[in-house]
Amino acid sequence: NGAARQLVDGENVAEKSVIRGGGSGGGDKGLGVNYAPRGGQHSNERSRWAVAELLVWKRVLSIMEMREVTKYLQHHVLAAKPPPPPPPAHKFSIVDADHSGGVNRMELVALIEKAAGLNNAHAIVSDDLWNKLDKNDDGKLDAAEFAAVSQRMSAHTLFIEPVLVYPPQKQTAKAFTTIRNVPKVEHGADQQVTTRHQIIEKACENFVLLRQGTLAIPGNSRGWNEWYDELNDEDIDPLSGVKECSALDENETAARVLGDAADAYVLPMLVTAPGSNIFFIDPAAMIANTEDSTEDGEDEDLFARFEREGLTLELKPAETNNGNDVALAVV
């Protein structure tokens, strides 16, 4: 239109045809970037700018059409986006299975186990974590406390760090070695999907062995929670036995041994470094995990769920004991 119509926020700032540099037909207003042909208050200043989008029509638009385009850009393209809706929450009324008006510790454990999609796994909610969640220390989560917990799950700041526990066995060796074969990966290959985040650029897996005086292990979730709290009371935390990751080419590393050296039995556990292998338990992950666990009516292999493709591990005594160097665990 020969610059006869120049709209700024819907207002036409050109009174008549404007020709860059002045000349015949030059008007008294014009638009430009880092260009002020007739000077001005800030004509000597320059800005760093870029074009985000350029819309072109095959014909001249009328003033009304230009205003319609302006309105669309203002309200649908350039307008401040509304804040995202709050993340979906776990339903308080469902988690409160006994309808007591609050979610107790074992009901929270049941929710976590269901969210993980593993029917034969047991979740541990430590005393320390529970005390942080139960703000008023009344032994249960009220609606507000549970909403905060659910929000943390949805924000992926409350999650599961899995541990594989193997059958206890009699073993008199004092030290043990983890032999691992980890497939090479490209730099920047850490993985995060709907249900899980995992570091695969480094070797973060190792065995932790807990010495104990019996072959017995807990048989249910309540028992595992009590077992863990009793260990914590003795300043033993097997779940944090792996402090950090190491290079992928370090094929052998010392396994961590905890507990009383006089005890004849060891409980092998496969543990990963903090933050290196986590399961999300937000509602979306819960749906995906449930679908995985019920597909074909069978649970997915636990080792496949917890670890990386191609990983092999072997746990052996560090020194031969009477000619017996049979591996304690091979995965």
Coordinates of C-alpha atoms in Angstrom, one line a residue:
N1 CA 0.0 0.0 0.0
G2 CA 3.0 2.3 -0.5
A3 CA 3.4 2.6 3.3
A4 CA 0.2 4.6 3.4
R5 CA -0.9 2.4 6.3
Q6 CA 1.5 1.5 9.0
L7 CA -0.1 0.0 12.1
V8 CA 1.5 0.0 15.5
D9 CA -0.6 -1.9 18.1
G10 CA -3.6 -1.4 15.8
E11 CA -3.1 2.3 15.3
N12 CA -2.2 3.8 11.9
V13 CA 0.9 6.0 12.4
A14 CA 1.3 6.9 8.7
E15 CA -0.8 9.9 7.6
K16 CA 0.2 9.5 4.0
S17 CA 2.8 7.9 1.8
V18 CA 6.2 7.8 3.3
I19 CA 9.4 7.4 1.2
R20 CA 12.6 6.4 2.9
G21 CA 15.1 9.3 2.8
G22 CA 12.4 11.9 2.2
G23 CA 11.6 13.3 -1.2
S24 CA 8.4 13.9 -3.0
G25 CA 5.4 12.5 -1.2
G26 CA 7.3 12.1 2.0
G27 CA 5.1 12.1 5.1
D28 CA 5.9 13.2 8.6
K29 CA 5.9 9.7 10.1
G30 CA 7.6 6.4 9.3
L31 CA 8.7 3.1 10.9
G32 CA 12.2 1.7 10.9
V33 CA 14.6 -0.3 12.9
N34 CA 17.9 1.5 13.7
Y35 CA 16.8 4.1 11.2
A36 CA 15.6 7.7 11.9
P37 CA 15.9 9.7 8.6
R38 CA 14.9 13.0 10.2
G39 CA 16.7 12.6 13.5
G40 CA 14.9 12.2 16.9
Q41 CA 15.5 12.0 20.6
H42 CA 17.3 8.7 20.3
S43 CA 18.4 8.7 16.7
N44 CA 22.0 8.0 17.6
E45 CA 21.2 4.8 19.5
R46 CA 21.2 1.3 18.0
S47 CA 19.4 -1.9 19.3
R48 CA 20.2 -5.5 18.8
W49 CA 17.1 -7.0 17.2
A50 CA 15.9 -9.9 15.2
V51 CA 12.8 -10.8 13.2
A52 CA 10.8 -13.7 14.9
E53 CA 8.2 -14.1 12.1
L54 CA 7.4 -12.5 8.8
L55 CA 3.9 -12.7 7.4
V56 CA 3.4 -11.9 3.7
W57 CA 0.1 -11.6 1.7
K58 CA -0.3 -11.8 -2.0
R59 CA -2.4 -8.7 -2.0
V60 CA -2.8 -5.4 -0.2
L61 CA -4.7 -5.7 3.0
S62 CA -7.4 -3.2 3.9
I63 CA -7.1 -1.2 7.2
M64 CA -9.8 -3.5 8.7
E65 CA -7.9 -6.6 7.7
M66 CA -4.7 -5.2 9.1
R67 CA -6.4 -4.6 12.4
E68 CA -7.8 -8.1 12.4
V69 CA -4.3 -9.5 11.9
T70 CA -3.0 -7.2 14.7
K71 CA -5.7 -8.4 17.0
Y72 CA -4.9 -12.0 16.3
L73 CA -1.2 -11.5 16.9
Q74 CA -1.8 -9.6 20.1
H75 CA -4.2 -12.1 21.6
H76 CA -3.0 -15.5 20.2
V77 CA 0.7 -15.1 19.4
L78 CA 2.3 -12.3 21.4
A79 CA 0.0 -12.4 24.5
A80 CA 1.5 -13.7 27.7
K81 CA 0.8 -17.4 28.0
P82 CA -1.4 -18.4 30.9
P83 CA 0.3 -20.4 33.6
P84 CA 0.1 -24.2 33.0
P85 CA -2.7 -26.0 34.9
P86 CA -1.6 -27.6 38.1
P87 CA -0.3 -31.2 37.6
P88 CA -2.8 -34.0 38.1
A89 CA -2.9 -35.2 41.7
H90 CA -3.3 -38.6 43.3
K91 CA -6.7 -39.0 44.8
F92 CA -6.7 -38.6 48.5
S93 CA -9.9 -40.5 49.0
I94 CA -8.6 -43.5 47.2
V95 CA -5.2 -43.6 48.9
D96 CA -6.9 -43.2 52.3
A97 CA -8.0 -46.9 52.1
D98 CA -9.3 -47.2 55.7
H99 CA -11.3 -43.9 55.3
S100 CA -9.7 -42.5 58.5
G101 CA -9.5 -39.0 57.1
G102 CA -5.7 -39.3 56.8
V103 CA -3.1 -41.2 54.8
N104 CA -0.9 -43.3 57.1
R105 CA 2.6 -44.4 56.4
M106 CA 1.7 -47.9 55.0
E107 CA -1.0 -46.4 52.8
L108 CA 1.6 -44.1 51.3
V109 CA 3.9 -47.1 50.9
A110 CA 1.0 -48.9 49.0
L111 CA 0.6 -45.9 46.7
I112 CA 4.3 -45.8 45.9
E113 CA 4.4 -49.6 45.2
K114 CA 1.4 -49.2 42.9
A115 CA 2.9 -46.2 41.2
A116 CA 6.0 -48.2 40.4
G117 CA 4.0 -50.9 38.7
L118 CA 5.9 -53.7 40.4
N119 CA 3.5 -56.1 42.2
N120 CA 6.3 -58.0 44.0
A121 CA 8.4 -55.0 45.1
H122 CA 8.3 -53.3 48.5
A123 CA 8.7 -49.6 49.0
I124 CA 10.5 -48.1 52.0
V125 CA 9.5 -44.8 53.4
S126 CA 12.2 -44.0 56.0
D127 CA 11.5 -42.3 59.4
D128 CA 13.4 -39.3 58.2
L129 CA 11.3 -38.9 55.0
W130 CA 8.0 -39.6 56.8
N131 CA 8.8 -36.9 59.5
K132 CA 9.4 -34.4 56.7
L133 CA 6.1 -35.2 55.0
D134 CA 4.0 -35.4 58.2
K135 CA 4.4 -31.8 59.1
N136 CA 2.2 -31.8 62.3
D137 CA 3.6 -35.1 63.5
D138 CA 0.2 -36.8 64.1
G139 CA 1.1 -40.0 62.3
K140 CA -0.9 -39.4 59.2
L141 CA -1.0 -37.1 56.2
D142 CA -4.1 -34.8 56.2
A143 CA -5.5 -33.5 52.9
A144 CA -3.1 -30.5 52.8
E145 CA -0.1 -32.6 53.6
F146 CA -1.0 -35.3 51.1
A147 CA -1.6 -32.6 48.4
A148 CA 2.0 -31.4 49.0
V149 CA 3.3 -34.9 48.7
S150 CA 1.3 -35.5 45.5
Q151 CA 2.6 -32.2 44.1
R152 CA 6.2 -33.3 44.8
M153 CA 5.6 -36.5 43.0
S154 CA 4.2 -34.7 40.0
A155 CA 7.2 -32.3 40.1
H156 CA 9.6 -35.3 40.2
T157 CA 11.1 -34.1 43.4
L158 CA 9.8 -37.2 45.2
F159 CA 10.6 -40.4 43.5
I160 CA 11.9 -44.0 43.9
E161 CA 15.5 -45.1 43.8
P162 CA 15.3 -48.9 43.3
V163 CA 17.4 -51.5 45.0
L164 CA 17.6 -55.2 44.1
V165 CA 17.9 -57.5 47.1
Y166 CA 19.3 -61.0 46.6
P167 CA 18.8 -64.1 48.9
P168 CA 21.1 -64.0 51.9
Q169 CA 23.8 -66.7 52.0
K170 CA 26.5 -67.9 54.3
Q171 CA 29.9 -66.3 53.5
T172 CA 33.0 -65.9 55.5
A173 CA 35.0 -63.8 53.1
K174 CA 35.9 -60.3 54.5
A175 CA 35.9 -58.4 51.2
F176 CA 34.1 -58.7 47.8
T177 CA 34.6 -57.5 44.3
T178 CA 32.0 -56.3 41.8
I179 CA 32.9 -57.2 38.2
R180 CA 30.8 -55.3 35.7
N181 CA 30.6 -55.1 31.9
V182 CA 28.8 -51.9 30.9
P183 CA 28.1 -51.1 27.2
K184 CA 29.8 -48.0 25.8
V185 CA 27.5 -45.0 25.2
E186 CA 27.8 -41.7 23.4
H187 CA 28.4 -38.5 25.3
G188 CA 25.1 -36.9 26.4
A189 CA 23.2 -40.1 26.3
D190 CA 21.6 -39.9 29.8
Q191 CA 18.0 -41.0 29.4
Q192 CA 14.8 -39.5 30.7
V193 CA 11.5 -40.9 29.7
T194 CA 7.9 -40.6 31.1
T195 CA 8.6 -43.1 33.9
R196 CA 12.4 -42.9 34.6
H197 CA 15.6 -40.9 34.6
Q198 CA 18.9 -42.8 34.3
I199 CA 22.6 -41.9 34.0
I200 CA 24.2 -44.2 31.5
E201 CA 27.4 -42.3 30.7
K202 CA 29.0 -43.6 33.8
A203 CA 29.0 -46.8 35.9
C204 CA 26.8 -46.1 38.8
E205 CA 25.9 -49.7 40.0
N206 CA 27.6 -51.6 42.7
F207 CA 26.8 -54.3 45.3
V208 CA 26.4 -53.6 49.0
L209 CA 26.5 -56.5 51.3
L210 CA 24.9 -56.4 54.7
R211 CA 26.2 -58.8 57.3
Q212 CA 23.6 -60.4 59.5
G213 CA 23.3 -63.3 61.9
T214 CA 20.4 -65.1 60.2
L215 CA 19.1 -66.1 56.7
A216 CA 15.8 -64.5 57.5
I217 CA 14.6 -61.5 55.6
P218 CA 11.3 -59.5 55.8
G219 CA 8.3 -60.9 54.0
N220 CA 6.1 -57.8 53.5
S221 CA 6.3 -54.0 53.1
R222 CA 5.8 -53.3 56.8
G223 CA 8.6 -55.7 57.7
W224 CA 11.0 -54.1 55.2
N225 CA 10.2 -50.6 56.6
E226 CA 10.8 -51.8 60.2
W227 CA 14.0 -53.6 59.1
Y228 CA 15.4 -50.4 57.5
D229 CA 14.5 -48.2 60.4
E230 CA 16.2 -50.6 62.8
L231 CA 19.4 -50.4 60.7
N232 CA 19.2 -46.6 60.7
D233 CA 19.0 -46.7 64.5
E234 CA 22.4 -48.5 64.3
D235 CA 23.7 -45.8 61.9
I236 CA 23.7 -48.4 59.0
D237 CA 22.2 -47.3 55.7
P238 CA 22.7 -49.9 53.0
L239 CA 20.6 -48.0 50.5
S240 CA 23.2 -45.2 50.4
G241 CA 26.2 -47.6 50.2
V242 CA 27.1 -46.3 46.7
K243 CA 28.3 -42.7 46.9
E244 CA 29.2 -41.9 43.4
C245 CA 29.5 -43.1 39.8
S246 CA 32.8 -44.2 38.1
A247 CA 34.1 -44.4 34.6
L248 CA 32.6 -47.0 32.3
D249 CA 35.9 -48.7 31.7
E250 CA 36.4 -49.5 35.4
N251 CA 35.4 -53.1 35.2
E252 CA 36.2 -54.1 38.8
T253 CA 35.4 -52.2 42.0
A254 CA 35.3 -53.1 45.6
A255 CA 31.8 -54.0 46.9
R256 CA 30.7 -52.2 50.1
V257 CA 30.4 -54.4 53.2
L258 CA 28.3 -53.2 56.2
G259 CA 27.4 -54.7 59.5
D260 CA 29.2 -56.8 62.1
A261 CA 32.1 -58.8 60.7
A262 CA 31.4 -61.6 63.1
D263 CA 28.0 -62.4 61.5
A264 CA 28.2 -65.4 59.2
Y265 CA 25.6 -64.4 56.6
V266 CA 25.5 -61.6 53.9
L267 CA 22.5 -60.0 52.2
P268 CA 23.7 -58.8 48.7
M269 CA 21.9 -55.7 47.4
L270 CA 22.4 -54.1 44.0
V271 CA 22.4 -50.3 44.6
T272 CA 23.0 -47.3 42.4
A273 CA 24.5 -43.9 43.2
P274 CA 22.0 -41.2 44.4
G275 CA 20.1 -39.6 41.6
S276 CA 21.6 -41.9 38.9
N277 CA 18.6 -44.2 38.5
I278 CA 15.2 -42.9 39.6
F279 CA 11.6 -43.9 39.0
F280 CA 8.9 -41.3 38.7
I281 CA 5.7 -41.8 40.6
D282 CA 3.5 -39.0 39.3
P283 CA 0.0 -39.9 37.9
A284 CA 1.2 -40.1 34.3
A285 CA 4.1 -42.4 35.2
M286 CA 1.8 -44.4 37.4
I287 CA -0.5 -45.1 34.5
A288 CA 2.5 -46.1 32.2
N289 CA 4.0 -48.3 34.9
T290 CA 0.7 -50.0 35.5
E291 CA 0.3 -50.7 31.8
D292 CA 3.8 -52.2 31.7
S293 CA 3.2 -54.4 34.7
T294 CA -0.1 -55.8 33.4
E295 CA 0.8 -56.3 29.8
D296 CA 0.4 -60.0 28.9
G297 CA -0.5 -60.5 32.5
E298 CA 3.1 -60.7 33.7
D299 CA 5.5 -58.4 35.5
E300 CA 8.4 -57.1 33.5
D301 CA 11.8 -58.5 34.5
L302 CA 13.0 -56.7 37.6
F303 CA 16.6 -56.4 36.5
A304 CA 15.5 -55.0 33.1
R305 CA 13.3 -52.4 34.9
F306 CA 16.0 -51.3 37.3
E307 CA 19.2 -51.4 35.2
R308 CA 20.5 -50.6 31.7
E309 CA 20.4 -52.7 28.5
G310 CA 23.5 -54.9 28.1
L311 CA 24.8 -54.6 31.7
T312 CA 26.2 -57.7 33.3
L313 CA 27.4 -57.8 36.9
E314 CA 29.2 -60.5 39.0
L315 CA 29.8 -60.4 42.7
K316 CA 32.7 -62.5 44.0
P317 CA 34.9 -62.8 47.1
A318 CA 37.9 -60.6 46.7
E319 CA 40.2 -63.5 47.8
T320 CA 39.8 -67.2 47.2
N321 CA 38.5 -68.9 50.4
N322 CA 39.6 -72.5 50.6
G323 CA 39.5 -72.8 46.8
N324 CA 35.9 -71.5 46.7
D325 CA 35.5 -68.5 44.5
V326 CA 32.0 -69.1 43.3
A327 CA 30.1 -65.9 42.5
L328 CA 27.5 -64.8 45.1
A329 CA 25.4 -63.1 42.4
V330 CA 25.5 -63.0 38.6
V331 CA 23.1 -60.7 36.7

